[in-house]
Each structure stands twice: as structure tokens, then as C-alpha cells.
mmCIF file of C-alpha atoms and ligand atoms in Angstrom:
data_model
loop_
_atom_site.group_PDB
_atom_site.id
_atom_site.type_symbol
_atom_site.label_atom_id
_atom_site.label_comp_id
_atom_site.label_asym_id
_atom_site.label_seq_id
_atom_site.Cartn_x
_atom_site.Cartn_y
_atom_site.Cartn_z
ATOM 1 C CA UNK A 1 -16.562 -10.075 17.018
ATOM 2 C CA UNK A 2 -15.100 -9.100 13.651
ATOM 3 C CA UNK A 3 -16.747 -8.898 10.690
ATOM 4 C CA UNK A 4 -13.770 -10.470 9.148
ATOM 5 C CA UNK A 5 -12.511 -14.088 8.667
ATOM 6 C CA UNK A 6 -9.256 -13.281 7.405
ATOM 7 C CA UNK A 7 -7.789 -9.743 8.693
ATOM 8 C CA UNK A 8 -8.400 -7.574 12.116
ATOM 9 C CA UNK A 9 -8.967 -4.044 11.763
ATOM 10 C CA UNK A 10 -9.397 -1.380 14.146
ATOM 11 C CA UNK A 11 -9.966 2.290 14.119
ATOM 12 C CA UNK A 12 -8.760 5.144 16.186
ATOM 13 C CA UNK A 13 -6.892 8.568 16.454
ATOM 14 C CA UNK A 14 -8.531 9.649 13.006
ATOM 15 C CA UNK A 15 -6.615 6.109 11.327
ATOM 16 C CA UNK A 16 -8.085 2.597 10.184
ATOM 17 C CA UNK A 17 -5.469 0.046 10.425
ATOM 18 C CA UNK A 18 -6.188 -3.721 8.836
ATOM 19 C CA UNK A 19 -4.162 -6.465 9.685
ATOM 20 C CA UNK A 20 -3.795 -9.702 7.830
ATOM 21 C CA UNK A 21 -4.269 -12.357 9.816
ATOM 22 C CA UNK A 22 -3.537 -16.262 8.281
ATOM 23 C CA UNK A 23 -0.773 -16.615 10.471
ATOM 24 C CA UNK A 24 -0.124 -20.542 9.409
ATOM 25 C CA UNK A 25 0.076 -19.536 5.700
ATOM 26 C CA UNK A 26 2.041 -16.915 6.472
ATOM 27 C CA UNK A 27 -0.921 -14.474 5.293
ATOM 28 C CA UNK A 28 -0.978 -15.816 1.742
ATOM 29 C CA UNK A 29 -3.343 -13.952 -0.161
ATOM 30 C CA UNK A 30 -5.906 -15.866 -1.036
ATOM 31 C CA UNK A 31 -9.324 -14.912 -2.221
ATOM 32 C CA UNK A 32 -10.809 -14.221 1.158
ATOM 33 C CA UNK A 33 -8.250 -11.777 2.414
ATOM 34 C CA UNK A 34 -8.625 -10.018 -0.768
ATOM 35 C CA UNK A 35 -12.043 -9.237 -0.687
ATOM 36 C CA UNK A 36 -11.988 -8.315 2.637
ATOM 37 C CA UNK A 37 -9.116 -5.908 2.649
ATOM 38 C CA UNK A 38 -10.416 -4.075 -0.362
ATOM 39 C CA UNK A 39 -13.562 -4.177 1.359
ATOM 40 C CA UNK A 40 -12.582 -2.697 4.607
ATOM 41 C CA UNK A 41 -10.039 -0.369 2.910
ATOM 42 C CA UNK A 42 -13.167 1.081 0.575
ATOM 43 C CA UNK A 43 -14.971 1.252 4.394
ATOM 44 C CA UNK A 44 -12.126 3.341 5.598
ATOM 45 C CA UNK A 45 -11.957 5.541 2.747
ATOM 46 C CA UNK A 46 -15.741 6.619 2.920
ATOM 47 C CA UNK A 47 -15.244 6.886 6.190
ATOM 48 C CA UNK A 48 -14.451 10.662 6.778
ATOM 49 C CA UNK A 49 -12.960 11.006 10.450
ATOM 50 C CA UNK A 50 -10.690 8.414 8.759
ATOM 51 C CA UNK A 51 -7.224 9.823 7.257
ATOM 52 C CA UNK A 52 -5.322 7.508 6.929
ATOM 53 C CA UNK A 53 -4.723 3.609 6.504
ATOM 54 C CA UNK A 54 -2.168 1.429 7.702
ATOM 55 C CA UNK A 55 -1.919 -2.256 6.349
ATOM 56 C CA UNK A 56 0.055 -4.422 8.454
ATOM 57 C CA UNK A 57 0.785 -8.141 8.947
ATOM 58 C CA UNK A 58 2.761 -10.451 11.781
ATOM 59 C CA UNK A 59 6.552 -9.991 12.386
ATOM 60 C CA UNK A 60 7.455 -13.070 10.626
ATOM 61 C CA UNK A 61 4.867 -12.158 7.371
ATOM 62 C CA UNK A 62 3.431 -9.375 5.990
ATOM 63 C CA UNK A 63 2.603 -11.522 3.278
ATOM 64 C CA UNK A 64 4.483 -14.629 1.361
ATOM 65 C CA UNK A 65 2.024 -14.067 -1.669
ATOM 66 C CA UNK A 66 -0.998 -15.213 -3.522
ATOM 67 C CA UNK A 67 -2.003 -18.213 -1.697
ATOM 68 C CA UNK A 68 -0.409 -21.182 -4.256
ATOM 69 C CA UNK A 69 -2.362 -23.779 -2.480
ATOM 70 C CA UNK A 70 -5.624 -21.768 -3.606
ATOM 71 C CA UNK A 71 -4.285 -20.959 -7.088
ATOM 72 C CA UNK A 72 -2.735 -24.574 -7.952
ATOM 73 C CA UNK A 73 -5.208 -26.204 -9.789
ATOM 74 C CA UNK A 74 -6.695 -23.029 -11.696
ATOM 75 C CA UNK A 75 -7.402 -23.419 -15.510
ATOM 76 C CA UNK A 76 -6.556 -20.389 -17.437
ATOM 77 C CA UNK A 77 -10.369 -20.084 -18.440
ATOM 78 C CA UNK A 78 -10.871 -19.558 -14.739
ATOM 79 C CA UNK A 79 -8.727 -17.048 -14.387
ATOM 80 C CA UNK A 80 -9.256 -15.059 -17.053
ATOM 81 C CA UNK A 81 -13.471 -15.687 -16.407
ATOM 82 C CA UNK A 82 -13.218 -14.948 -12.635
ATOM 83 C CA UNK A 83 -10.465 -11.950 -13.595
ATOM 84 C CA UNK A 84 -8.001 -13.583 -10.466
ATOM 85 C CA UNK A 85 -6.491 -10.545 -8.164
ATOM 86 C CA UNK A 86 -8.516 -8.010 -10.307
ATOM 87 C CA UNK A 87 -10.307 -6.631 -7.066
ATOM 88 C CA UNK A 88 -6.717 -5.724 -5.555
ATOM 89 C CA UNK A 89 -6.767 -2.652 -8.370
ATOM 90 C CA UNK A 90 -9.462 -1.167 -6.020
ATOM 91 C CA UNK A 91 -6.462 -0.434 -3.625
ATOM 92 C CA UNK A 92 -5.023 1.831 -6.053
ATOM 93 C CA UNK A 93 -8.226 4.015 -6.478
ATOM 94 C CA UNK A 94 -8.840 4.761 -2.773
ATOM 95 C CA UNK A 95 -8.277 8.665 -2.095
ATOM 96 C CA UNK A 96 -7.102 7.836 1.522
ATOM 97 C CA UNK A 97 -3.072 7.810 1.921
ATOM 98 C CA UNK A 98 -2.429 4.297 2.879
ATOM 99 C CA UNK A 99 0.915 2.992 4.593
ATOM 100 C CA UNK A 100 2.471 -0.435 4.633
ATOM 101 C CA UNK A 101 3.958 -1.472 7.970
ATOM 102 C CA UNK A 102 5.652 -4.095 6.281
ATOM 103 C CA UNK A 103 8.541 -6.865 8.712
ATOM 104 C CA UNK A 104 9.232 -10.185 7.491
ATOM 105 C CA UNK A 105 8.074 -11.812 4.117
ATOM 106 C CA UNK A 106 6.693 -9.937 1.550
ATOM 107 C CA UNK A 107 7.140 -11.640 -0.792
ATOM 108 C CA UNK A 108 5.044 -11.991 -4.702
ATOM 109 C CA UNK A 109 1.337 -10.719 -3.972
ATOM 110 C CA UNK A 110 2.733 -9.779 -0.498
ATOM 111 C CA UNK A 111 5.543 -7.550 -2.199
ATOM 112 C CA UNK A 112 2.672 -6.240 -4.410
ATOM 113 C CA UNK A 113 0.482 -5.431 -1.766
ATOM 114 C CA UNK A 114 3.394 -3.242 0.048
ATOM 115 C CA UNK A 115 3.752 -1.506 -3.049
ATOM 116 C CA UNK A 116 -0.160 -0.718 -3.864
ATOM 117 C CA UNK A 117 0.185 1.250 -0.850
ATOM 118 C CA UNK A 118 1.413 5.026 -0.680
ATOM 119 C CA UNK A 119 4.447 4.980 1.906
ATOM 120 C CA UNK A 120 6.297 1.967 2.671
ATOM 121 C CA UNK A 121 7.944 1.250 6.284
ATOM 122 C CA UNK A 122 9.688 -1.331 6.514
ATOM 123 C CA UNK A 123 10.990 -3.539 10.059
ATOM 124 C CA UNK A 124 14.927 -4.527 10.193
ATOM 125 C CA UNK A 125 13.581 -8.102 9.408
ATOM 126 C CA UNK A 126 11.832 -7.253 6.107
ATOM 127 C CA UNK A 127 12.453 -9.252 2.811
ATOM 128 C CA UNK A 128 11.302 -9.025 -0.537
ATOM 129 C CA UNK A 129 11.298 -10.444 -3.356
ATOM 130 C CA UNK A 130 9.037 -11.561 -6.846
ATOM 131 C CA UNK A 131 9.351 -14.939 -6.751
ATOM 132 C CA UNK A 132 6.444 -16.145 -8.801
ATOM 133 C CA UNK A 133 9.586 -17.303 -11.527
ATOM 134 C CA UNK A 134 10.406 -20.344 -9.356
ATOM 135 C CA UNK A 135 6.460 -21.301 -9.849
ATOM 136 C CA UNK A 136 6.795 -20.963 -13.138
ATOM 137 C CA UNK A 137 4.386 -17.891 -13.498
ATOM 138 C CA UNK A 138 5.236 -14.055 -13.258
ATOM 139 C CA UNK A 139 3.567 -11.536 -11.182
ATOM 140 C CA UNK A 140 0.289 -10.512 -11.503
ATOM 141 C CA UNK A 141 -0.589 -7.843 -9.131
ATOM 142 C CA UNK A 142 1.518 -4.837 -10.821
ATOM 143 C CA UNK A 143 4.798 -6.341 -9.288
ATOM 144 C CA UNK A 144 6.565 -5.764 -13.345
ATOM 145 C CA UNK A 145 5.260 -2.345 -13.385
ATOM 146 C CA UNK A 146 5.254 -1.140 -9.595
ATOM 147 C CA UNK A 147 8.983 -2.510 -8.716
ATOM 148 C CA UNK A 148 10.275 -1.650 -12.003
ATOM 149 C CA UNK A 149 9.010 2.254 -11.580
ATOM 150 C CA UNK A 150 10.093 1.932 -7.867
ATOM 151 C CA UNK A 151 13.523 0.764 -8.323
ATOM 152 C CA UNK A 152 14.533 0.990 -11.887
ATOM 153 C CA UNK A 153 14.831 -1.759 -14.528
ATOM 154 C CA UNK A 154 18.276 -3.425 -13.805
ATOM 155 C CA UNK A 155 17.024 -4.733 -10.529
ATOM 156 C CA UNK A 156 13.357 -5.347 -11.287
ATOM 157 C CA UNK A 157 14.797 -7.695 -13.600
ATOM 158 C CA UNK A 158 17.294 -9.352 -11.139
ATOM 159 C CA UNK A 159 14.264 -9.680 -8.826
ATOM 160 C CA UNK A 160 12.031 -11.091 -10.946
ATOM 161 C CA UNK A 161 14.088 -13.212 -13.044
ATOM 162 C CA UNK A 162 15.835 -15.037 -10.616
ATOM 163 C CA UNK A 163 13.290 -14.741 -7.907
ATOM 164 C CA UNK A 164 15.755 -14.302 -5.353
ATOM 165 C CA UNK A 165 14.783 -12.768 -2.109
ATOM 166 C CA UNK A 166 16.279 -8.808 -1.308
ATOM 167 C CA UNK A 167 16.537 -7.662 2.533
ATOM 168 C CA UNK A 168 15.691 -4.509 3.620
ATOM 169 C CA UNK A 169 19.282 -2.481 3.750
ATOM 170 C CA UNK A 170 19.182 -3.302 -0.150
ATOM 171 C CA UNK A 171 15.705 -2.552 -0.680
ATOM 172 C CA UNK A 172 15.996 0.844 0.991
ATOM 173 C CA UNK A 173 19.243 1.902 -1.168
ATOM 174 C CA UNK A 174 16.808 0.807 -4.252
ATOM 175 C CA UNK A 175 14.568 2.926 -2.999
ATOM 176 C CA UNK A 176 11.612 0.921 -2.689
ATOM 177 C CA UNK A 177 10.948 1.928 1.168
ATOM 178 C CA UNK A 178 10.475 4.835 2.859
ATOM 179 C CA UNK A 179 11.816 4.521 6.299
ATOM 180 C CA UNK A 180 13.507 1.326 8.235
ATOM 181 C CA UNK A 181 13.112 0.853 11.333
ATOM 182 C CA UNK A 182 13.646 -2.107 14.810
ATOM 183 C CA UNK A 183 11.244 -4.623 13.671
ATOM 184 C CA UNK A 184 9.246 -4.351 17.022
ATOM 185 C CA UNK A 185 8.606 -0.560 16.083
ATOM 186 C CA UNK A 186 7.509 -0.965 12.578
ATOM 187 C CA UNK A 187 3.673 -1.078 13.453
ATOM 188 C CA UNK A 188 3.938 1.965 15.990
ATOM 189 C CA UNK A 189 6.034 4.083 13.685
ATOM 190 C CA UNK A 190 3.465 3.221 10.225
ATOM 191 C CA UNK A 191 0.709 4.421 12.878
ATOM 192 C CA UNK A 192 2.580 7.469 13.673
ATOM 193 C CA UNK A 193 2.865 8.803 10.427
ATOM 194 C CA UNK A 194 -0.677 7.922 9.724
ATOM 195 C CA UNK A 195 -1.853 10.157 12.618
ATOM 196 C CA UNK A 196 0.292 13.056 11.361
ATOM 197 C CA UNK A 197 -1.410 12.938 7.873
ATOM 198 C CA UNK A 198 -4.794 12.549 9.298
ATOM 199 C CA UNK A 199 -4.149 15.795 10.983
ATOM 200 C CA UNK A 200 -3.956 17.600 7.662
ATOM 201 C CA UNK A 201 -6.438 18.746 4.992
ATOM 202 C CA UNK A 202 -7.194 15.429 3.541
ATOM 203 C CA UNK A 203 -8.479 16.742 0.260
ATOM 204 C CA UNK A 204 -4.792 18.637 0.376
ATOM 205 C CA UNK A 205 -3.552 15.030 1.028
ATOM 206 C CA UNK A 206 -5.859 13.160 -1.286
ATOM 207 C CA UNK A 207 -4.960 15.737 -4.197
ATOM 208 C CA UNK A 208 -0.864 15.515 -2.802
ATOM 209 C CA UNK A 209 -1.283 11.351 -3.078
ATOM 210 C CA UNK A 210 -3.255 12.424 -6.794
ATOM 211 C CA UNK A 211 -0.099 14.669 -7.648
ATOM 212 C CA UNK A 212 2.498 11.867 -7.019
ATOM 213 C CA UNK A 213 0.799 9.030 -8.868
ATOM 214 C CA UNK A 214 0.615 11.393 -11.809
ATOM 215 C CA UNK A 215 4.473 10.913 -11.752
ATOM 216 C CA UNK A 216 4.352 7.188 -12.450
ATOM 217 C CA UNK A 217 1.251 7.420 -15.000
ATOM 218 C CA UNK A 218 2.237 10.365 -17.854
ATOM 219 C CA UNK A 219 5.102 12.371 -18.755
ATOM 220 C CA UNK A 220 6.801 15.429 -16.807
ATOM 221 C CA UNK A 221 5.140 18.097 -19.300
ATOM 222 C CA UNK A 222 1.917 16.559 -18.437
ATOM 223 C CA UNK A 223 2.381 15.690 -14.613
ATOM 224 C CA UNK A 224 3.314 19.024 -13.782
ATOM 225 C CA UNK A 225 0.716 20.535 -15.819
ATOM 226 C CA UNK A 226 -1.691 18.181 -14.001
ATOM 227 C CA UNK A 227 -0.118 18.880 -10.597
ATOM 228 C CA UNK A 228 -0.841 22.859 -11.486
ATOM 229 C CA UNK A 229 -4.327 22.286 -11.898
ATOM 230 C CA UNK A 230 -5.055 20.619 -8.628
ATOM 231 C CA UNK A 231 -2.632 23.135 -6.950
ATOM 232 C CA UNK A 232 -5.060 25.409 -8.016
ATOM 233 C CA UNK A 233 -8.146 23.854 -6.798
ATOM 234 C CA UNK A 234 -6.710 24.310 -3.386
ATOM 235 C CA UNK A 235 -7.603 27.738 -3.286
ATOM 236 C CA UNK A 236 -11.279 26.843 -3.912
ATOM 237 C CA UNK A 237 -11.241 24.942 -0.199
ATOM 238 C CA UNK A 238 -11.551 26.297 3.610
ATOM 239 C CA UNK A 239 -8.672 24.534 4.605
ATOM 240 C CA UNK A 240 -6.452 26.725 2.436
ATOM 241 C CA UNK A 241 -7.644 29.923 3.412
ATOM 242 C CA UNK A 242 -7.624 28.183 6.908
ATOM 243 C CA UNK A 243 -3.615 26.685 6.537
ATOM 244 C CA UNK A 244 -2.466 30.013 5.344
ATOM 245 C CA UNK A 245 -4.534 31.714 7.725
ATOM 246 C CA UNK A 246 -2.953 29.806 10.713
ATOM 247 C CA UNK A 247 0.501 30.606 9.510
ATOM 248 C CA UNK A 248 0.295 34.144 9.732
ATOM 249 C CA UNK A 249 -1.463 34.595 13.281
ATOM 250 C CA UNK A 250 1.136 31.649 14.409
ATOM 251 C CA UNK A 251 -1.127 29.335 15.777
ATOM 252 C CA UNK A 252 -2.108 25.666 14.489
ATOM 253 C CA UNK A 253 -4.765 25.419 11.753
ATOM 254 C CA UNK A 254 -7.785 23.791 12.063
ATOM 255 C CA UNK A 255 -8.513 21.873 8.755
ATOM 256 C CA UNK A 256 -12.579 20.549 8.221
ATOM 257 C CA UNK A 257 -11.733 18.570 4.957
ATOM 258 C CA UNK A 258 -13.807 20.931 3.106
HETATM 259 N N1 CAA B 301 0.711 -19.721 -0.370
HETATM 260 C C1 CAA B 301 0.187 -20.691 0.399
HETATM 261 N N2 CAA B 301 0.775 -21.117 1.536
HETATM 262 C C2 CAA B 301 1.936 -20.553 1.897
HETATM 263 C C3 CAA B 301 2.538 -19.540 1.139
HETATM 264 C C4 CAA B 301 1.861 -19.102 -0.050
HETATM 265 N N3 CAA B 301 2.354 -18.120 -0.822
HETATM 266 N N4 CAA B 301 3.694 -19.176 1.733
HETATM 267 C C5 CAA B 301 3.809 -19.935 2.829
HETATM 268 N N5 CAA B 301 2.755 -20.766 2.929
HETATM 269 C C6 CAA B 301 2.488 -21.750 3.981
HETATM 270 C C7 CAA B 301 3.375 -22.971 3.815
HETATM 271 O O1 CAA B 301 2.828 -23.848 2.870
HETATM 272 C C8 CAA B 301 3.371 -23.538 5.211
HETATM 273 O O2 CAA B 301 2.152 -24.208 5.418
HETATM 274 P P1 CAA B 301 2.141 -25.688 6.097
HETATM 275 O O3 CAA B 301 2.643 -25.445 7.489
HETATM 276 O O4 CAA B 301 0.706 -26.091 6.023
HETATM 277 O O5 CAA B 301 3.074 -26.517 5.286
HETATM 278 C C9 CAA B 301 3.346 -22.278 6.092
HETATM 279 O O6 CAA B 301 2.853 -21.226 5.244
HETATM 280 C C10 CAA B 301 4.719 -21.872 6.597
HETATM 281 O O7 CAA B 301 5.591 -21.762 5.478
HETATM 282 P P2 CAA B 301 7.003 -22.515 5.392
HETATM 283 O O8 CAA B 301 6.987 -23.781 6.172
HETATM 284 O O9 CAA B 301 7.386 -22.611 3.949
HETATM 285 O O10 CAA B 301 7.923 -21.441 6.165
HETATM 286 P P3 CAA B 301 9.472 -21.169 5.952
HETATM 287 O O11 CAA B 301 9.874 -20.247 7.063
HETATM 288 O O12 CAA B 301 10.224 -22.442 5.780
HETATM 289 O O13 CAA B 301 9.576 -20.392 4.532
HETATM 290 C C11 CAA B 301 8.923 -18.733 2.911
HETATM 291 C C12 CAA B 301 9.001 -19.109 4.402
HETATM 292 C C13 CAA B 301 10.337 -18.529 2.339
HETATM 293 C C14 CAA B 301 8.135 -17.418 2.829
HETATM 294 C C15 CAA B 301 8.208 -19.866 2.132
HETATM 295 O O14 CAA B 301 6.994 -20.166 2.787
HETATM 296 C C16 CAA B 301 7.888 -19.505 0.703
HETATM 297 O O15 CAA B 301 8.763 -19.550 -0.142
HETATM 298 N N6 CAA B 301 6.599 -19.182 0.413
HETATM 299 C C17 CAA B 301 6.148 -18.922 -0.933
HETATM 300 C C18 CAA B 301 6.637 -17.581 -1.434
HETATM 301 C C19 CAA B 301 6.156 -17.351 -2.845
HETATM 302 O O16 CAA B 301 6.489 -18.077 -3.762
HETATM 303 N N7 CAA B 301 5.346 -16.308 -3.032
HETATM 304 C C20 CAA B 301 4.825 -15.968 -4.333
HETATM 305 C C21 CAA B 301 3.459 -16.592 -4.492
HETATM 306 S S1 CAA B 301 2.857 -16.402 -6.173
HETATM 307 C C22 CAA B 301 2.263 -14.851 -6.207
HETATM 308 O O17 CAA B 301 2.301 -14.105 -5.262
HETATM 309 C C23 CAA B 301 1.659 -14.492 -7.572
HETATM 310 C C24 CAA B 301 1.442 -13.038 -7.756
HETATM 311 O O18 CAA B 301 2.112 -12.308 -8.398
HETATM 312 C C25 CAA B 301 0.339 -12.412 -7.143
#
């Protein structure tokens, strides 16, 4: 039996994969999931035959947000006291690549959660949108920062201010998703891709993941300085000499994360 009340996970092929699982709300985040998914996405990541993490949720939901009915009658003493959806920040400090396999809503926390995670693929049948507006409150799990960096500031703003919903063709011109593909492959594909990075170096792959956040967080003079540095600490691990080893007698490297 799971551990879990509120998401499924399962490992395999070097990947953990969580999947929310409050089908009637439509896998509203509410406290519960949270702490569970940070807690078996932290399990994952000190896991180290794990390489990868795929977060998934039902073809009608990935998520349609923080759970309202939970959140309704908060005071704003509570939520600045209990520090409400500070634990999802723990997704963005895991060193594991993690994937969204994202079809139907995700929409608010749900569109938040997509975006917390390092590649986004998306089902036919995926929507997003911010629409904490038409509650009368704003997002509040990087939404304003992480859409407007994604896909620029005239349409972060036309999402969030209107709160209207955006489906997938749109979202992938904006840039916002990786890959589309059939709905009923989303899952399959998200774990594909997960098994090909687990079959690299992951400390290449946790330093890569390093290297492209540094993009969102400082300037170019000081990303690609940064992005230098850790280039260079490559050389100081087996799997280099082992990658560029591999190349040049032709045959597949054998990378030991070290
Ligand atoms: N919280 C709690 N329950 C939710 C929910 C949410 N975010 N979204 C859906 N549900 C529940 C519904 O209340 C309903 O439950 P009951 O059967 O008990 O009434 C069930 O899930 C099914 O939902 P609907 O009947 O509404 O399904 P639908 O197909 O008619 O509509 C939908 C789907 C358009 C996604 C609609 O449910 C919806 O608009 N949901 C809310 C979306 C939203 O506003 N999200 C933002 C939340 S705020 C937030 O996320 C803050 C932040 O920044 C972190």
C-alpha cells in the first residue's frame, strides 16, 4: 500500500514518477498533496539509481490549482504564519531533472506546478491558464515570475489579468512547452525522455539543469561566466574522462555519476 494519501508514485528504469491523484477535485492542490509531492520528489532526488522525475496527473487534470475549498476561509495572519505553498519552493532546489507530463487542466497552482518542473510535455488536450484574478487573488506559486520569464510579458499579462484559459497549440508557440503530443501518449513520451536523461552523467545533467536556471536568475555576463565554471568542473569527474573516452573508441559510455 502507498505511503501516500494523495499521489501514486512508482519507480523503475532508473526514473521516479509521482502522480497526483484527487481525481474528484480535479487534483487541486491542497496541503496534503503538497507535502507529499515535495516529500517524495526530495525521496527521489537522494535516491541515486534515480535520474529523473516525471510528475503527472489524470487526462482530464493535471491540476485545476490550489485547492479553493481548503484556502477559502484563510485569514491573512494564517497565511503569512503558516507561510501557505512555501514548501512547493523545495521543487525548485532538487538537483534531479524533473518533467511535467502535463493533459488537461493546469490551471493556477496546477500551471505553477508544470512550470517548477524542468521540461514541460504537454497532451493535445492541455490548457492553461492563471486564473487566480477571477478569485480575486493573484498567483502565488511563482506563476508572475515563471510564465512571465517563460513566455514574455505581453501574454503573462493577458493570462493573468483576464484569467482566461490558453490551449496547448498557443501555449507551445509562447513557448511555454517543450513537446505536444496525442493526449493518450503524453505519460509514455514524459517517461521516455526521463529514461534517456537517466542514462547520462547526472552530475553532467544536474550541473546542465544548474546552467539553464542561471539564465532566468542573473544576467548574460554573469550566466555564462557561471556556466564556465561548472563546465569546468566537469573535467574533475569520471564520467568525463569516461564520455570522451567512449567517443573516441566508438562505443557507448558507461557513466557512474561520479
Ligand atoms: N479547488 C478545489 N476544488 C476544485 C478545484 C480547485 N482549484 N477545481 C475543481 N475543483 C472541484 C470542483 O469543485 C468539483 O467538485 P464537486 O464535484 O465537489 O463540486 C470538481 O473539482 C469538478 O470540477 P467542476 O465541476 O468545476 O468541473 P468542470 O469540468 O465543470 O470545470 C474547471 C473544470 C474549469 C477546471 C473548473 O473546475 C475550475 O475553474 N476550477 C478552478 C480553477 C482555478 O480557479 N484554479 C486556480 C485556483 S487558485 C490558485 O491556484 C492560487 C495559486 O496561485 C496557487
Amino acid at each position: 500500500m502507498s505511503e501516500y494519501e494523495t499521489i501514486i508514485t512508482e519507480s523503475a528504469d532508473g526514473i521516479g514518477v509521482i502522480t497526483l491523484n484527487r481525481p474528484k477535485a480535479l487534483n487541486a492542490l491542497n496541503t496534503t498533496l503538497m507535502n507529499e509531492v515535495v516529500a517524495a520528489a526530495e525521496q527521489f532526488d537522494a535516491d541515486p539509481d534515480i535520474g529523473a522525475i516525471v510528475i503527472t496527473g489524470s487526462e482530464r487534470a493535471f491540476a485545476a490549482g490550489a485547492d479553493i475549498k481548503e484556502m477559502s476561509d484563510k485569514t491573512f495572519s494564517e497565511v503569512v504564519s503558516e507561510s501557505f505553498f512555501g514548501a512547493w519552493d523545495n521543487l525548485s532546489r532538487l538537483r534531479t531533472p524533473t518533467i511535467a507530463a502535463v493533459t488537461g487542466y493546469a490551471l493556477g497552482g496546477g500551471c505553477e506546478l508544470a512550470m517548477l518542473c524542468d521540461i514541460l510535455i504537454a497532451g493535445d488536450n492541455a490548457v492553461f491558464g492563471q486564473p487566480e484574478i477571477n478569485l480575486g487573488v493573484i498567483p502565488g506559486i511563482g506563476g508572475s515570475q515563471r510564465l512571465t520569464r517563460a513566455i514574455g510579458k505581453a501574454k503573462a499579462m493577458d493570462l493573468i489579468l483576464t484569467g482566461r484559459q490558453m490551449k496547448v497549440d498557443e501555449a507551445e508557440r509562447a513557448g511555454l512547452v517543450s513537446r505536444v503530443v496525442p493526449a493518450a501518449e503524453c505519460l509514455a513520451t514524459a517517461k521516455e525522455v526521463a529514461v534517456t536523461i537517466a542514462g547520462k552523467s547526472s552530475i553532467a545533467a544536474g550541473l546542465a539543469k544548474d546552467a539553464v536556471n542561471r539564465a532566468f536568475e542573473t544576467t548574460l555576463t554573469e550566466g555564462v561566466r557561471a556556466e564556465r565554471g561548472l563546465f569546468y568542473s566537469t573535467f574533475a569527474t569520471d564520467d568525463q574522462t569516461e564520455g570522451m573516452a567512449a567517443f573516441v573508441a566508438k562505443r557507448e559510455p558507461d557513466f557512474r555519476n561520479r
